[in-house]
Amino acid sequence: MTENAQQQPPAPATDLPTQYAPADVEGALYERWVERGYFAADAKSDKPAYTIVIPPPNVTGSLHLGHAFQHTLMDALTRRKRMQGYEALWLPGMDHAGIATQNKVEQQLAEEGKSRHDLGREEFVERVWQWKEEYGGKILGQMRRLGDGVDWDRERFTMDEGLSKAVQTIFKRLYDDELIYRAERIINWCPRCLTAISDIEVEHQEDAGELVSIRYGEGEESLVVATTRAETMLGDTAVAVHPDDERYQHLIGKLIKLPLTDRSIPVVADTHVDPDFGTGAVKVTPAHDPNDFAIGQRHDLPSMTIMDEHGVITVHGPFLGQDRFEARSAVVGALRSQGRIVAEKRPYVHSVGHCSRCKTTVEPRLSMQWWVKVAPLAKAAGDAVRDGRVKIHPEDMSKRYFDWVDNMFDWCISRQLWWGHRIPVWYGPNGETVCVGPDEEPPTGEGWTQDTDVLDTWFSSGLWPFSTLGWPEQTEDLRKFYSTDVLLTGHDIIFFWVARMMMFGLYAMDGEVPFKTIALTGLVRDERGKKMSKSFGNVVDPLDWMDKYGSDALRFTLARGANPGTDVPIGEDWVQASRNFANKIWNATRFALMNGATVEGPLPDASKLSATDRWILARLNETVEQVDAYYEDFQFAKLSDALFHFAWDEVFDWYVELSKTTFQEGGEPAEVSKRVLGEVLDVTLRLLHPVVPFVTDTLWTTLTGGESLVIADWPKDSGFRDDAAEREIELVQQVVTEVRRFRADQGLQPGQRVPARLTLDGTALAPHEAAIRQLLRLQPEGEGFSATATLPVAGAEVALDLSGVIDVAAERKRLAKDLAAAEKEKAQATAKLGNEAFLAKAPDQVVDKIRGRLAKADEDITRITAQLDRLPQA
């Protein structure tokens, strides 16, 4: 608050404490919202539906700033739609997170000196369910803390009975339509977790390895290949060169000796090889590299698996039983002893894939797995965006989406885990394969066994928009709330989750899209724009900031940084500033209530409103229009900024201050302004509520006596505008701002009173003299008044008597010294910029810096000269 607002005159008490304490408000208020059923959606309602399903966080997780960021935005969207009269459903839930959860329980068992194999599959899965009940769902409590307005009665879990039925149903349908098949292909394999993992579970990082160049063959019938994985040469089944590479024409089709083995391998011609890269010859290991596997398929090469699931060498010879990294050194040593190493480069920094869960280096491995044939599904997913049924926001992210769905490879959906949806396929004693639907009985009898693999977590989360609403049953929820309106998620999972929901949704729901808009956000980073990471030491627990500053402060900070598709920097100072904003709202509303602000009765007729009243009502309606437009465009940063400046600058710092003299004088104008102030606060709190729900609901119910902002109406633009009033108040603001600047330049304290004569007659400023004097601490001119400084501004004149306030001679001396320094700086910068020899040699950044110094010196000279001109002669 400004000083004037803090010096409150005696007034009626309010029900609000003198200070806002978030910890005393937020928890109890949230539970009251839930108990009253404000967030529960009714499928039988006649209201139009608005649906968002929450991206399901892992059951192992806790709330991090990325969650808090996206949840704040989803909550704001849902709260606003609820206030607009929609039957708004924000559906919560969690993902079983197969590999992550299994790892947690295996770690727990390891502390007991056991492994999952000691328990067996059935007992281990039961142990995971126990872990889930005890430790899982921590994030749900944190969601309540943040203020998430979700329908808790509809909470779902990807392993619950209904979602498990949905998974089995769609697997069966895809299988029957020949869109799911089993085949041996190259996959990402984690030798520690002992499972295939998806691309999203592979983290690529720059590792320092070695690049060795090895000579294959003898004499003229030899060539050199380079590799970072020398141990895989034991599984080479060819060397490939480009068919047009003249260096190797004489070798294409011939056999050359593979070192360290008793095998000979062919030289094949393949256009995949880049003749300008390295030697133009590449080793081909189809069982241990995806590109090599493709070459092997084209040339009908055999695939030799040379290591087991633990990454241990299995081929006969001196390397048998060695770990892959141990074997790498041993193979290089053996090749060196034979004179086969042509070149070695250490360290050789290159990108290496690691398991995101355990950080083990991933091994490409040929493996029998289950796959989804994605081509027809991906085409449908691309078409839905191209024909406008689904909008991607921001639109420039569409290219990334198309790059993925238009070039998607078949999807490996099987995982060698025990926790997850087990693949519903049974194998018979005579080679039979039977896929079983949810309402079918699996085959029984001797020799029948179920596939031991489970499905990729993304398979079940890909069904999320419709499985959570009851599919495959045709439920009331599904009819009312599908398709969902907005998917709000990070741009980093557009490939892995968004595209898969699109494929499955269009397939399962007969072409009906899973969501109408995909709103993509950036990622939360620290205040310097750096990625948050434990290794960097810059990870923040949002609960710490909520404890310290309140949930509203964290929410407002996150929303104010949320530009579509752009990463969000955040620092503690910004959260503290948002806490100050919440305090400002609290103190200003409390002051207004103590001075009689009210929402009772209709707004007075425009003829009874002062220019100040008309101005703030016009600005209020313009803000409603602006905020609505920003919401529809997912411009959370802009709408938050607009609300911040309207509330703080225009309502609290101008309207409240300008109205104080009216309140003090009393009478009908005061009663009118009290009603206008009540209206402005009412609407402002409604506009702020979706982003900062706790403080606004507390203030609004006190101001209006209403039940809750959660179920209040969203404001509508009444269309009221008043350009004349806006111009008039702009003149008042010009006068106050200019005189305040002059006072500050002269070193006057904000509360220091100065005798002044205001010449306002004949201007629009005349009715505002009392308010201007109060805002500027200007006393009546009085006897002996001497105008020692005169400021012409906005068509008026403000004459100040500074004779008893400042030492004019000393101030002139100080300013003259500052002016001389600025002129010297200008002369030096001008001389350098006029020196051609200097400009020819100096780096651009140095020249730019000097130009900046010159511009600053010019600004200082203009400012100081104006200050001297305004001072009386000493």
Tab-separated table of N, CA, C and O in Angstrom, residues 629-695:
chain	number	residue	atom	x	y	z
A	629	ALA	N	-10.210	-12.406	-23.759
A	629	ALA	CA	-9.497	-12.689	-25.012
A	629	ALA	C	-8.222	-13.469	-24.746
A	629	ALA	O	-7.885	-14.407	-25.480
A	630	TYR	N	-7.508	-13.127	-23.692
A	630	TYR	CA	-6.274	-13.842	-23.357
A	630	TYR	C	-6.562	-15.286	-22.942
A	630	TYR	O	-5.809	-16.207	-23.289
A	631	TYR	N	-7.642	-15.509	-22.196
A	631	TYR	CA	-7.981	-16.883	-21.807
A	631	TYR	C	-8.248	-17.743	-23.035
A	631	TYR	O	-7.797	-18.896	-23.108
A	632	GLU	N	-8.991	-17.200	-23.980
A	632	GLU	CA	-9.342	-17.987	-25.159
A	632	GLU	C	-8.107	-18.320	-25.989
A	632	GLU	O	-8.111	-19.270	-26.762
A	633	ASP	N	-7.039	-17.541	-25.823
A	633	ASP	CA	-5.811	-17.761	-26.577
A	633	ASP	C	-4.728	-18.407	-25.710
A	633	ASP	O	-3.572	-18.486	-26.129
A	634	PHE	N	-5.084	-18.850	-24.504
A	634	PHE	CA	-4.158	-19.514	-23.574
A	634	PHE	C	-2.949	-18.628	-23.255
A	634	PHE	O	-1.847	-19.115	-23.027
A	635	GLN	N	-3.186	-17.322	-23.199
A	635	GLN	CA	-2.125	-16.366	-22.886
A	635	GLN	C	-2.153	-16.063	-21.390
A	635	GLN	O	-2.535	-14.974	-20.953
A	636	PHE	N	-1.723	-17.038	-20.601
A	636	PHE	CA	-1.806	-16.899	-19.142
A	636	PHE	C	-0.902	-15.786	-18.618
A	636	PHE	O	-1.267	-15.079	-17.679
A	637	ALA	N	0.273	-15.642	-19.212
A	637	ALA	CA	1.187	-14.591	-18.755
A	637	ALA	C	0.575	-13.222	-18.994
A	637	ALA	O	0.619	-12.343	-18.122
A	638	LYS	N	-0.008	-13.025	-20.158
A	638	LYS	CA	-0.572	-11.718	-20.485
A	638	LYS	C	-1.802	-11.404	-19.640
A	638	LYS	O	-1.987	-10.268	-19.191
A	639	LEU	N	-2.667	-12.403	-19.408
A	639	LEU	CA	-3.858	-12.118	-18.603
A	639	LEU	C	-3.465	-11.843	-17.151
A	639	LEU	O	-4.067	-10.980	-16.489
A	640	SER	N	-2.460	-12.557	-16.658
A	640	SER	CA	-2.011	-12.333	-15.282
A	640	SER	C	-1.379	-10.948	-15.147
A	640	SER	O	-1.594	-10.246	-14.153
A	641	ASP	N	-0.604	-10.574	-16.139
A	641	ASP	CA	0.033	-9.263	-16.108
A	641	ASP	C	-1.007	-8.147	-16.198
A	641	ASP	O	-0.908	-7.131	-15.502
A	642	ALA	N	-2.011	-8.353	-17.062
A	642	ALA	CA	-3.069	-7.348	-17.186
A	642	ALA	C	-3.816	-7.179	-15.867
A	642	ALA	O	-4.128	-6.045	-15.453
A	643	LEU	N	-4.106	-8.285	-15.199
A	643	LEU	CA	-4.812	-8.215	-13.915
A	643	LEU	C	-3.944	-7.584	-12.841
A	643	LEU	O	-4.432	-6.811	-12.005
A	644	PHE	N	-2.659	-7.907	-12.839
A	644	PHE	CA	-1.744	-7.322	-11.859
A	644	PHE	C	-1.736	-5.800	-11.976
A	644	PHE	O	-1.903	-5.084	-10.985
A	645	HIS	N	-1.541	-5.309	-13.190
A	645	HIS	CA	-1.423	-3.862	-13.368
A	645	HIS	C	-2.759	-3.152	-13.159
A	645	HIS	O	-2.795	-2.038	-12.620
A	646	PHE	N	-3.843	-3.781	-13.565
A	646	PHE	CA	-5.138	-3.153	-13.315
A	646	PHE	C	-5.409	-3.066	-11.814
A	646	PHE	O	-5.786	-2.003	-11.293
A	647	ALA	N	-5.214	-4.182	-11.111
A	647	ALA	CA	-5.528	-4.199	-9.678
A	647	ALA	C	-4.590	-3.286	-8.897
A	647	ALA	O	-5.033	-2.427	-8.128
A	648	TRP	N	-3.299	-3.461	-9.092
A	648	TRP	CA	-2.327	-2.716	-8.284
A	648	TRP	C	-2.273	-1.248	-8.706
A	648	TRP	O	-2.428	-0.337	-7.888
A	649	ASP	N	-2.049	-1.033	-9.997
A	649	ASP	CA	-1.809	0.341	-10.456
A	649	ASP	C	-3.090	1.173	-10.502
A	649	ASP	O	-3.146	2.270	-9.935
A	650	GLU	N	-4.104	0.649	-11.177
A	650	GLU	CA	-5.273	1.491	-11.440
A	650	GLU	C	-6.288	1.493	-10.294
A	650	GLU	O	-6.813	2.551	-9.927
A	651	VAL	N	-6.554	0.303	-9.730
A	651	VAL	CA	-7.548	0.273	-8.647
A	651	VAL	C	-6.947	0.773	-7.338
A	651	VAL	O	-7.444	1.716	-6.722
A	652	PHE	N	-5.870	0.137	-6.906
A	652	PHE	CA	-5.343	0.418	-5.571
A	652	PHE	C	-4.546	1.730	-5.517
A	652	PHE	O	-4.705	2.526	-4.606
A	653	ASP	N	-3.678	1.936	-6.519
A	653	ASP	CA	-2.807	3.106	-6.445
A	653	ASP	C	-3.428	4.377	-7.008
A	653	ASP	O	-2.958	5.473	-6.704
A	654	TRP	N	-4.479	4.264	-7.821
A	654	TRP	CA	-5.087	5.472	-8.372
A	654	TRP	C	-6.527	5.666	-7.911
A	654	TRP	O	-6.848	6.675	-7.285
A	655	TYR	N	-7.386	4.683	-8.206
A	655	TYR	CA	-8.798	4.933	-7.874
A	655	TYR	C	-9.000	5.087	-6.370
A	655	TYR	O	-9.676	6.020	-5.912
A	656	VAL	N	-8.436	4.162	-5.598
A	656	VAL	CA	-8.603	4.257	-4.142
A	656	VAL	C	-8.052	5.586	-3.633
A	656	VAL	O	-8.674	6.279	-2.818
A	657	GLU	N	-6.872	5.975	-4.127
A	657	GLU	CA	-6.254	7.213	-3.662
A	657	GLU	C	-7.059	8.440	-4.091
A	657	GLU	O	-7.261	9.373	-3.313
A	658	LEU	N	-7.523	8.445	-5.339
A	658	LEU	CA	-8.299	9.586	-5.825
A	658	LEU	C	-9.634	9.713	-5.110
A	658	LEU	O	-10.203	10.815	-5.013
A	659	SER	N	-10.159	8.598	-4.616
A	659	SER	CA	-11.475	8.613	-3.973
A	659	SER	C	-11.422	9.015	-2.498
A	659	SER	O	-12.461	9.270	-1.889
A	660	LYS	N	-10.232	9.065	-1.928
A	660	LYS	CA	-10.148	9.338	-0.486
A	660	LYS	C	-10.728	10.696	-0.118
A	660	LYS	O	-11.411	10.837	0.908
A	661	THR	N	-10.454	11.697	-0.929
A	661	THR	CA	-11.015	13.019	-0.610
A	661	THR	C	-12.537	12.988	-0.704
A	661	THR	O	-13.232	13.654	0.066
A	662	THR	N	-13.047	12.214	-1.654
A	662	THR	CA	-14.507	12.085	-1.782
A	662	THR	C	-15.079	11.439	-0.532
A	662	THR	O	-16.106	11.885	-0.002
A	663	PHE	N	-14.426	10.373	-0.049
A	663	PHE	CA	-14.900	9.718	1.170
A	663	PHE	C	-14.863	10.681	2.356
A	663	PHE	O	-15.780	10.715	3.181
A	664	GLN	N	-13.811	11.459	2.442
A	664	GLN	CA	-13.658	12.374	3.572
A	664	GLN	C	-14.709	13.479	3.551
A	664	GLN	O	-15.211	13.912	4.596
A	665	GLU	N	-15.052	13.961	2.347
A	665	GLU	CA	-16.037	15.042	2.239
A	665	GLU	C	-17.459	14.554	2.469
A	665	GLU	O	-18.332	15.330	2.864
A	666	GLY	N	-17.703	13.250	2.213
A	666	GLY	CA	-19.013	12.669	2.493
A	666	GLY	C	-20.074	13.104	1.501
A	666	GLY	O	-19.792	13.623	0.424
A	667	GLY	N	-21.337	12.865	1.885
A	667	GLY	CA	-22.457	13.222	1.023
A	667	GLY	C	-22.709	12.206	-0.062
A	667	GLY	O	-22.135	11.109	-0.078
A	668	GLU	N	-23.544	12.575	-1.012
A	668	GLU	CA	-23.949	11.649	-2.065
A	668	GLU	C	-22.767	11.196	-2.926
A	668	GLU	O	-22.680	10.012	-3.261
A	669	PRO	N	-21.821	12.104	-3.287
A	669	PRO	CA	-20.682	11.641	-4.085
A	669	PRO	C	-19.900	10.526	-3.400
A	669	PRO	O	-19.436	9.598	-4.067
A	670	ALA	N	-19.790	10.614	-2.075
A	670	ALA	CA	-19.073	9.569	-1.346
A	670	ALA	C	-19.827	8.249	-1.410
A	670	ALA	O	-19.227	7.179	-1.590
A	671	GLU	N	-21.151	8.302	-1.265
A	671	GLU	CA	-21.939	7.065	-1.318
A	671	GLU	C	-21.853	6.433	-2.701
A	671	GLU	O	-21.787	5.203	-2.842
A	672	VAL	N	-21.849	7.264	-3.729
A	672	VAL	CA	-21.721	6.756	-5.096
A	672	VAL	C	-20.372	6.053	-5.276
A	672	VAL	O	-20.295	4.941	-5.798
A	673	SER	N	-19.303	6.719	-4.820
A	673	SER	CA	-17.966	6.147	-4.985
A	673	SER	C	-17.794	4.871	-4.168
A	673	SER	O	-17.078	3.953	-4.580
A	674	LYS	N	-18.427	4.794	-3.006
A	674	LYS	CA	-18.353	3.562	-2.213
A	674	LYS	C	-18.988	2.395	-2.963
A	674	LYS	O	-18.495	1.265	-2.931
A	675	ARG	N	-20.092	2.694	-3.655
A	675	ARG	CA	-20.749	1.623	-4.430
A	675	ARG	C	-19.894	1.239	-5.639
A	675	ARG	O	-19.777	0.051	-5.977
A	676	VAL	N	-19.280	2.242	-6.274
A	676	VAL	CA	-18.416	1.959	-7.415
A	676	VAL	C	-17.195	1.147	-6.967
A	676	VAL	O	-16.819	0.170	-7.621
A	677	LEU	N	-16.604	1.532	-5.851
A	677	LEU	CA	-15.447	0.800	-5.340
A	677	LEU	C	-15.829	-0.642	-5.021
A	677	LEU	O	-15.078	-1.581	-5.315
A	678	GLY	N	-17.000	-0.850	-4.432
A	678	GLY	CA	-17.468	-2.206	-4.162
A	678	GLY	C	-17.618	-3.010	-5.442
A	678	GLY	O	-17.226	-4.192	-5.504
A	679	GLU	N	-18.169	-2.384	-6.472
A	679	GLU	CA	-18.338	-3.060	-7.766
A	679	GLU	C	-16.989	-3.429	-8.369
A	679	GLU	O	-16.792	-4.550	-8.857
A	680	VAL	N	-16.056	-2.501	-8.324
A	680	VAL	CA	-14.737	-2.741	-8.911
A	680	VAL	C	-14.022	-3.877	-8.181
A	680	VAL	O	-13.428	-4.765	-8.808
A	681	LEU	N	-14.092	-3.882	-6.854
A	681	LEU	CA	-13.457	-4.954	-6.098
A	681	LEU	C	-14.137	-6.288	-6.362
A	681	LEU	O	-13.474	-7.324	-6.506
A	682	ASP	N	-15.453	-6.291	-6.415
A	682	ASP	CA	-16.209	-7.513	-6.691
A	682	ASP	C	-15.737	-8.142	-7.999
A	682	ASP	O	-15.365	-9.325	-8.057
A	683	VAL	N	-15.714	-7.345	-9.066
A	683	VAL	CA	-15.344	-7.870	-10.384
A	683	VAL	C	-13.854	-8.234	-10.436
A	683	VAL	O	-13.474	-9.259	-11.003
A	684	THR	N	-13.014	-7.420	-9.835
A	684	THR	CA	-11.578	-7.693	-9.848
A	684	THR	C	-11.266	-9.012	-9.150
A	684	THR	O	-10.454	-9.809	-9.630
A	685	LEU	N	-11.907	-9.246	-8.017
A	685	LEU	CA	-11.686	-10.499	-7.298
A	685	LEU	C	-12.184	-11.686	-8.104
A	685	LEU	O	-11.559	-12.766	-8.096
A	686	ARG	N	-13.288	-11.527	-8.818
A	686	ARG	CA	-13.781	-12.609	-9.691
A	686	ARG	C	-12.758	-12.908	-10.789
A	686	ARG	O	-12.482	-14.073	-11.107
A	687	LEU	N	-12.224	-11.856	-11.394
A	687	LEU	CA	-11.264	-12.040	-12.476
A	687	LEU	C	-9.983	-12.715	-11.984
A	687	LEU	O	-9.371	-13.514	-12.696
A	688	LEU	N	-9.571	-12.380	-10.786
A	688	LEU	CA	-8.342	-12.948	-10.233
A	688	LEU	C	-8.522	-14.365	-9.712
A	688	LEU	O	-7.552	-15.133	-9.617
A	689	HIS	N	-9.753	-14.731	-9.372
A	689	HIS	CA	-9.994	-15.982	-8.643
A	689	HIS	C	-9.408	-17.238	-9.305
A	689	HIS	O	-8.784	-18.061	-8.609
A	690	PRO	N	-9.574	-17.471	-10.612
A	690	PRO	CA	-9.052	-18.732	-11.168
A	690	PRO	C	-7.555	-18.926	-10.960
A	690	PRO	O	-7.096	-20.062	-10.843
A	691	VAL	N	-6.801	-17.856	-10.888
A	691	VAL	CA	-5.356	-17.968	-10.713
A	691	VAL	C	-4.961	-17.919	-9.245
A	691	VAL	O	-4.089	-18.660	-8.795
A	692	VAL	N	-5.582	-17.037	-8.464
A	692	VAL	CA	-5.273	-16.915	-7.024
A	692	VAL	C	-6.560	-17.155	-6.226
A	692	VAL	O	-7.197	-16.216	-5.759
A	693	PRO	N	-6.958	-18.414	-6.064
A	693	PRO	CA	-8.296	-18.709	-5.541
A	693	PRO	C	-8.484	-18.455	-4.052
A	693	PRO	O	-9.597	-18.115	-3.627
A	694	PHE	N	-7.447	-18.630	-3.250
A	694	PHE	CA	-7.651	-18.601	-1.799
A	694	PHE	C	-7.905	-17.187	-1.275
A	694	PHE	O	-8.912	-16.925	-0.615
A	695	VAL	N	-6.992	-16.276	-1.556
A	695	VAL	CA	-7.148	-14.922	-1.025
A	695	VAL	C	-8.382	-14.248	-1.612
A	695	VAL	O	-9.093	-13.515	-0.929
